[in-house]
Coordinates of C-alpha atoms and ligand atoms in Angstrom, one line a residue:
M1 CA 136.4 29.7 25.1
K2 CA 133.0 27.9 25.5
R3 CA 132.8 24.4 24.8
V4 CA 129.4 22.7 23.7
L5 CA 128.3 19.5 22.8
I6 CA 125.5 18.8 20.6
T7 CA 123.8 15.5 19.8
G8 CA 121.7 15.5 16.7
V9 CA 124.2 17.9 15.0
T10 CA 123.5 16.8 11.6
G11 CA 119.6 17.3 11.7
Q12 CA 117.5 20.5 11.2
D13 CA 117.7 22.2 14.6
G14 CA 121.5 21.3 15.2
A15 CA 122.6 23.0 11.8
Y16 CA 120.6 26.2 13.1
L17 CA 122.3 26.3 16.5
S18 CA 125.6 25.3 15.7
Q19 CA 125.3 28.3 13.6
L20 CA 124.1 30.4 16.1
L21 CA 126.9 28.9 18.6
L22 CA 129.7 29.4 16.5
A23 CA 128.8 33.2 15.4
K24 CA 128.6 33.4 19.6
G25 CA 132.5 32.0 19.9
Y26 CA 131.7 28.7 21.0
E27 CA 133.7 25.5 20.4
V28 CA 131.0 23.2 18.9
Y29 CA 131.5 19.3 18.9
G30 CA 128.9 17.3 17.1
L31 CA 128.0 13.7 18.2
V32 CA 127.8 11.6 15.3
R33 CA 126.8 7.8 14.9
R34 CA 128.8 5.6 12.5
S35 CA 126.3 4.9 9.6
S36 CA 126.8 3.7 6.2
A37 CA 125.6 7.1 4.4
M38 CA 128.0 9.5 6.5
D39 CA 128.7 11.3 2.7
V40 CA 125.5 12.6 3.1
M41 CA 125.5 13.0 6.7
D42 CA 126.6 17.0 7.0
E43 CA 124.0 17.9 4.3
K44 CA 122.0 20.2 6.2
L45 CA 125.5 21.7 7.5
R46 CA 127.0 22.4 4.5
W47 CA 124.1 24.2 3.5
L48 CA 124.7 26.6 6.4
G49 CA 128.4 27.1 5.7
V50 CA 129.3 25.7 9.0
A51 CA 130.4 21.7 8.7
D52 CA 133.8 22.6 8.3
H53 CA 134.1 24.4 11.7
I54 CA 132.3 21.6 13.8
R55 CA 134.0 18.7 15.6
M56 CA 132.9 15.8 15.3
V57 CA 133.1 13.0 17.7
D58 CA 132.1 9.2 17.4
G59 CA 129.2 7.9 19.6
N60 CA 125.6 7.1 19.9
L61 CA 123.2 7.8 22.5
T62 CA 121.8 4.2 22.8
D63 CA 125.6 3.6 23.9
L64 CA 126.3 4.8 27.3
S65 CA 130.0 4.0 27.4
S66 CA 130.3 6.0 24.5
L67 CA 128.6 9.1 25.8
L68 CA 130.9 8.9 29.0
R69 CA 134.0 8.7 27.1
V70 CA 132.8 11.8 24.8
L71 CA 131.6 14.0 28.3
K72 CA 134.8 12.8 29.8
D73 CA 136.9 14.2 26.9
V74 CA 135.1 17.0 25.7
K75 CA 134.2 18.7 29.2
P76 CA 131.8 20.6 27.4
D77 CA 129.8 23.5 29.1
E78 CA 126.3 23.2 27.6
V79 CA 124.9 20.1 26.1
Y80 CA 122.0 20.3 24.2
N81 CA 120.4 16.7 23.6
L82 CA 118.5 17.2 20.2
G83 CA 119.0 13.5 19.0
A84 CA 116.3 11.3 18.0
Q85 CA 114.1 9.3 15.8
S86 CA 112.0 12.1 15.4
F87 CA 109.5 11.0 12.6
V88 CA 106.1 10.4 14.5
K89 CA 104.5 8.3 11.5
S90 CA 107.7 5.9 11.7
S91 CA 107.4 5.3 15.3
W92 CA 104.3 2.8 15.3
N93 CA 106.8 0.9 12.7
Q94 CA 109.9 1.0 15.0
P95 CA 108.4 1.8 18.5
L96 CA 111.0 0.2 20.6
L97 CA 113.9 1.8 18.4
T98 CA 112.1 5.0 19.3
G99 CA 111.7 4.2 23.1
S100 CA 115.7 3.5 22.9
V101 CA 116.6 6.2 21.2
T102 CA 114.3 9.1 22.1
G103 CA 113.5 7.8 25.5
L104 CA 116.3 6.4 26.8
G105 CA 119.1 8.4 24.7
A106 CA 118.3 11.0 27.2
A107 CA 118.2 9.2 30.3
N108 CA 121.9 8.1 29.0
V109 CA 122.8 11.6 28.3
L110 CA 122.0 12.7 31.6
E111 CA 123.7 10.0 33.0
A112 CA 126.9 11.0 31.6
V113 CA 126.8 14.4 32.5
R114 CA 125.7 13.7 36.1
L115 CA 129.0 11.4 36.2
E116 CA 131.3 13.1 33.6
A117 CA 130.4 16.6 33.6
P118 CA 128.0 17.7 36.5
G119 CA 128.6 21.3 36.3
A120 CA 127.5 21.6 32.3
R121 CA 124.4 23.0 31.6
F122 CA 121.9 20.8 29.7
Y123 CA 119.3 20.7 27.4
Q124 CA 116.0 18.6 26.4
A125 CA 114.6 18.7 23.2
S126 CA 110.7 18.4 24.5
S127 CA 108.1 18.2 22.3
S128 CA 104.2 19.8 21.6
E129 CA 103.6 15.8 20.5
M130 CA 104.0 15.4 24.7
F131 CA 100.4 17.8 24.6
G132 CA 98.8 14.6 21.9
L133 CA 94.9 14.5 22.9
I134 CA 94.8 18.2 24.1
Q135 CA 93.3 18.8 27.3
E136 CA 93.6 22.5 26.9
P137 CA 93.0 24.6 24.2
R138 CA 96.2 26.4 24.7
Q139 CA 98.9 24.6 25.5
S140 CA 101.2 26.2 28.2
E141 CA 104.0 24.2 30.9
K142 CA 101.2 23.7 32.9
T143 CA 98.3 22.0 30.6
P144 CA 99.0 17.9 30.8
F145 CA 100.2 15.7 28.8
Y146 CA 98.5 12.9 26.7
P147 CA 100.8 11.3 24.2
R148 CA 99.2 9.9 21.1
S149 CA 102.5 7.9 19.6
P150 CA 105.5 5.8 20.7
Y151 CA 107.4 9.0 20.1
A152 CA 105.4 11.4 22.3
A153 CA 105.4 8.6 24.7
A154 CA 109.5 8.7 24.4
K155 CA 109.5 12.0 24.7
L156 CA 107.5 12.3 27.5
Y157 CA 110.0 9.9 29.8
A158 CA 112.8 12.1 28.3
H159 CA 111.0 15.0 29.7
W160 CA 110.5 13.6 33.4
M161 CA 113.6 12.0 33.6
T162 CA 115.3 16.0 32.8
V163 CA 113.2 17.5 35.6
N164 CA 114.2 14.5 37.7
Y165 CA 117.9 14.5 37.3
R166 CA 117.2 18.9 37.9
E167 CA 115.3 18.1 41.0
S168 CA 117.5 14.3 42.6
F169 CA 121.0 15.8 41.4
G170 CA 120.9 19.4 41.1
L171 CA 121.7 19.6 37.3
H172 CA 121.3 22.7 35.5
A173 CA 118.9 20.6 33.0
S174 CA 116.2 22.7 31.3
S175 CA 113.5 21.4 29.2
G176 CA 112.2 23.2 25.9
I177 CA 108.6 21.7 25.1
L178 CA 109.1 23.4 21.3
F179 CA 105.9 23.8 18.9
N180 CA 106.6 22.5 15.2
H181 CA 109.3 24.6 13.5
E182 CA 110.0 24.2 10.2
S183 CA 112.8 25.2 7.7
P184 CA 114.3 24.2 4.4
L185 CA 116.0 22.1 6.5
R186 CA 113.0 20.1 7.5
G187 CA 113.4 16.3 6.6
I188 CA 111.4 15.8 3.4
E189 CA 108.9 13.4 5.5
F190 CA 107.6 16.2 7.2
V191 CA 104.4 17.5 6.0
T192 CA 105.3 20.9 5.2
R193 CA 108.9 20.2 3.6
K194 CA 106.5 17.5 1.8
I195 CA 104.5 20.4 0.3
T196 CA 107.2 23.0 -0.5
D197 CA 109.1 20.4 -2.1
G198 CA 105.6 19.3 -4.4
V199 CA 105.0 22.9 -4.7
A200 CA 108.4 23.0 -6.7
R201 CA 108.3 20.0 -8.6
I202 CA 104.5 21.0 -9.9
K203 CA 105.5 24.4 -10.4
L204 CA 108.2 23.3 -12.5
G205 CA 106.4 21.0 -14.3
L206 CA 107.6 17.2 -12.9
Q207 CA 104.4 16.0 -11.6
E208 CA 100.7 17.0 -11.3
K209 CA 99.7 15.9 -8.2
L210 CA 100.6 16.1 -4.5
A211 CA 99.1 13.0 -2.0
L212 CA 98.8 13.8 1.3
G213 CA 97.3 12.7 4.8
N214 CA 94.7 14.4 7.4
L215 CA 94.5 18.1 5.8
D216 CA 92.6 19.1 8.7
A217 CA 95.4 18.4 11.3
K218 CA 96.5 22.0 12.5
R219 CA 99.7 23.0 13.9
D220 CA 101.4 25.5 15.7
W221 CA 104.4 26.1 12.8
G222 CA 107.6 28.1 13.6
H223 CA 110.9 28.9 12.1
A224 CA 113.8 26.4 13.7
R225 CA 116.3 29.8 13.2
D226 CA 114.0 31.7 15.7
Y227 CA 113.4 28.3 18.0
V228 CA 117.2 27.5 18.8
K229 CA 117.5 31.0 20.4
A230 CA 115.1 30.1 23.0
M231 CA 117.3 27.0 23.4
W232 CA 120.1 29.1 23.7
L233 CA 118.7 31.7 26.4
M234 CA 117.0 28.7 28.5
L235 CA 120.7 27.5 29.5
Q236 CA 121.8 31.2 29.9
Q237 CA 119.7 32.0 33.2
D238 CA 120.7 31.3 37.0
K239 CA 118.1 28.8 37.4
P240 CA 117.1 26.0 35.1
D241 CA 113.1 25.3 34.0
D242 CA 110.9 24.3 31.6
Y243 CA 109.4 26.1 28.2
V244 CA 106.8 26.4 25.9
V245 CA 108.0 27.3 22.8
A246 CA 105.3 28.4 19.8
T247 CA 104.0 31.0 17.9
G248 CA 100.5 31.0 19.1
R249 CA 99.3 30.4 15.8
T250 CA 97.6 27.5 14.5
A251 CA 97.3 26.5 10.9
S252 CA 95.8 23.8 9.3
V253 CA 97.5 21.5 7.0
R254 CA 95.0 22.4 4.2
E255 CA 96.2 26.5 4.9
F256 CA 99.6 25.5 4.8
C257 CA 99.1 24.3 1.2
D258 CA 96.8 27.5 0.2
I259 CA 99.8 29.7 1.2
A260 CA 102.1 27.4 -0.4
F261 CA 100.8 27.0 -3.8
S262 CA 99.8 30.8 -4.2
H263 CA 103.2 31.8 -3.1
V264 CA 103.8 30.5 -6.8
G265 CA 100.5 31.6 -8.7
L266 CA 98.8 28.2 -8.3
R267 CA 96.0 26.9 -6.7
A268 CA 96.1 24.1 -3.8
D269 CA 92.8 23.0 -4.7
D270 CA 93.9 22.1 -8.2
H271 CA 97.1 19.9 -7.0
I272 CA 96.1 18.4 -3.6
T273 CA 94.8 14.5 -3.3
T274 CA 94.2 12.7 -0.4
D275 CA 96.3 9.1 0.2
A276 CA 95.0 6.7 3.5
R277 CA 98.5 5.8 2.9
Y278 CA 99.4 8.9 5.3
L279 CA 96.9 9.0 7.9
R280 CA 98.1 7.8 11.3
P281 CA 97.2 5.0 14.2
A282 CA 95.9 7.7 16.4
E283 CA 96.3 11.9 15.4
V284 CA 97.1 14.7 17.0
E285 CA 94.3 17.0 15.8
V286 CA 95.4 20.4 16.7
L287 CA 98.3 21.9 18.8
L288 CA 98.4 25.7 19.6
G289 CA 101.1 26.8 22.2
D290 CA 100.9 29.4 24.9
P291 CA 104.3 31.4 24.7
T292 CA 103.7 33.8 27.5
K293 CA 106.1 32.3 29.6
V294 CA 108.9 32.3 27.4
R295 CA 108.6 35.6 25.8
D296 CA 108.0 37.0 29.3
R297 CA 111.0 35.5 31.3
L298 CA 113.4 34.7 28.8
G299 CA 112.3 38.2 26.7
W300 CA 112.0 35.5 23.2
R301 CA 109.4 36.2 20.5
S302 CA 109.0 34.0 17.3
E303 CA 110.4 36.3 14.3
T304 CA 109.0 34.9 11.5
S305 CA 105.4 34.7 10.4
L306 CA 104.3 31.5 9.0
E307 CA 103.5 33.2 5.1
A308 CA 107.5 34.2 5.3
L309 CA 108.0 30.6 6.6
V310 CA 106.4 29.1 3.8
A311 CA 107.8 31.5 1.3
E312 CA 111.4 30.9 2.0
M313 CA 110.8 27.2 2.1
V314 CA 109.6 27.2 -1.3
E315 CA 112.0 29.4 -2.3
A316 CA 114.8 26.8 -1.2
D317 CA 113.0 24.0 -2.7
L318 CA 112.4 25.9 -5.9
K319 CA 116.2 26.2 -6.3
R320 CA 116.7 22.8 -5.3
V321 CA 114.6 21.1 -7.8
A322 CA 115.8 23.1 -10.6
R323 CA 119.4 22.4 -9.8
R324 CA 118.5 18.4 -9.5
V325 CA 116.7 18.8 -13.1
A326 CA 119.5 20.6 -14.5
S327 CA 122.1 18.2 -13.3
Ligands
GDP13 P1 104.2 15.9 13.6 O1 103.7 16.9 14.0 O2 105.3 16.1 14.4 O3 103.5 14.9 13.5 O4 104.6 16.6 12.2 P2 104.5 16.6 10.7 O5 105.0 17.1 10.0 O6 104.7 14.8 10.4 O7 102.7 16.2 10.7 C1 101.8 17.2 10.9 C2 100.6 17.2 10.6 O8 100.5 16.8 9.5 C3 99.9 15.6 11.0 O9 98.8 16.1 12.2 C4 100.3 14.6 10.0 O10 98.9 13.9 10.1 C5 99.9 15.7 9.0 N1 99.8 14.9 7.6 C6 99.0 15.6 6.8 N2 99.4 14.8 6.0 C7 100.5 14.6 5.8 C8 101.7 13.5 5.0 O11 101.7 13.6 3.9 N3 103.0 13.5 5.6 C9 102.8 13.9 7.0 N4 104.1 13.6 7.8 N5 102.4 14.5 7.7 C10 101.0 14.8 7.3

């Protein structure tokens, strides 16, 4: 039986990846850091019904000694580094913590793999945010990076460390440059979940308005359930490499709102307001990925349309909000 270690196992991608790998017969180990919110920590894993099948191991991305111990104990065949301070807006308020967890954390995992499990295959969760102030209208593996936030700068460091460990030490280390990927398990601070949760509350009569920031920002939004398959495929290749994972379609926050509100028979214009509180010191205005390489080499395709993604998220939030009201 193959063993896998996932950092960030309690997040959206960690939950979907765990579900995928358990179904494939892997023994799944999840790195979890001690925190006072332990009781709600595995909420996403419970939602997918996989929490009881994951072996949690105690450790922290910022503590190399803990990673060395975990790698030595688990001896995984595959390691997925999904752990990060991943909310772009917070990265301006906590730039050093973001650098430490999102950037140096990846370097710590790479070091631990190199020293304790050099035969393991490694996946780094790189991000389309690294393209930031875009240098080409469609971003591919060859597009120059231009990070626009402490988060993106930290991810860029982790990305290049992955490439360097591959080229310097011969590690089977791959980096997936994933464009935004969402689901009912997306954190509520991200704009998509904020919108679908808002739509549910407005539909159920709990509030009238939804305040957002820049409505003109455009993103290439896919479904996390589809994207974790690309991660796994990367580690099944003979050669490690870097891949852009995207849908190839971009839509604005405003368009996302239109789809979400119209799903419940409402008009976005009647309910959306804007608030400068949600603007960022520097904005990534538009992202649009070119998934040619991942399609041609790995046979991967985004399977969920934006409309289907939004519908799934709105339906899940309608249920969640209704349950909360009832209890
Ligand atoms: P990101 O691409 O990782 O930063 O994902 P987010 O979901 O946090 O933000 C996507 C885009 O939506 C960014 O360009 C934000 O500026 C924009 N946006 C507009 N209003 C909001 C809001 O109220 N919350 C968040 N999180 N983003 C917003």
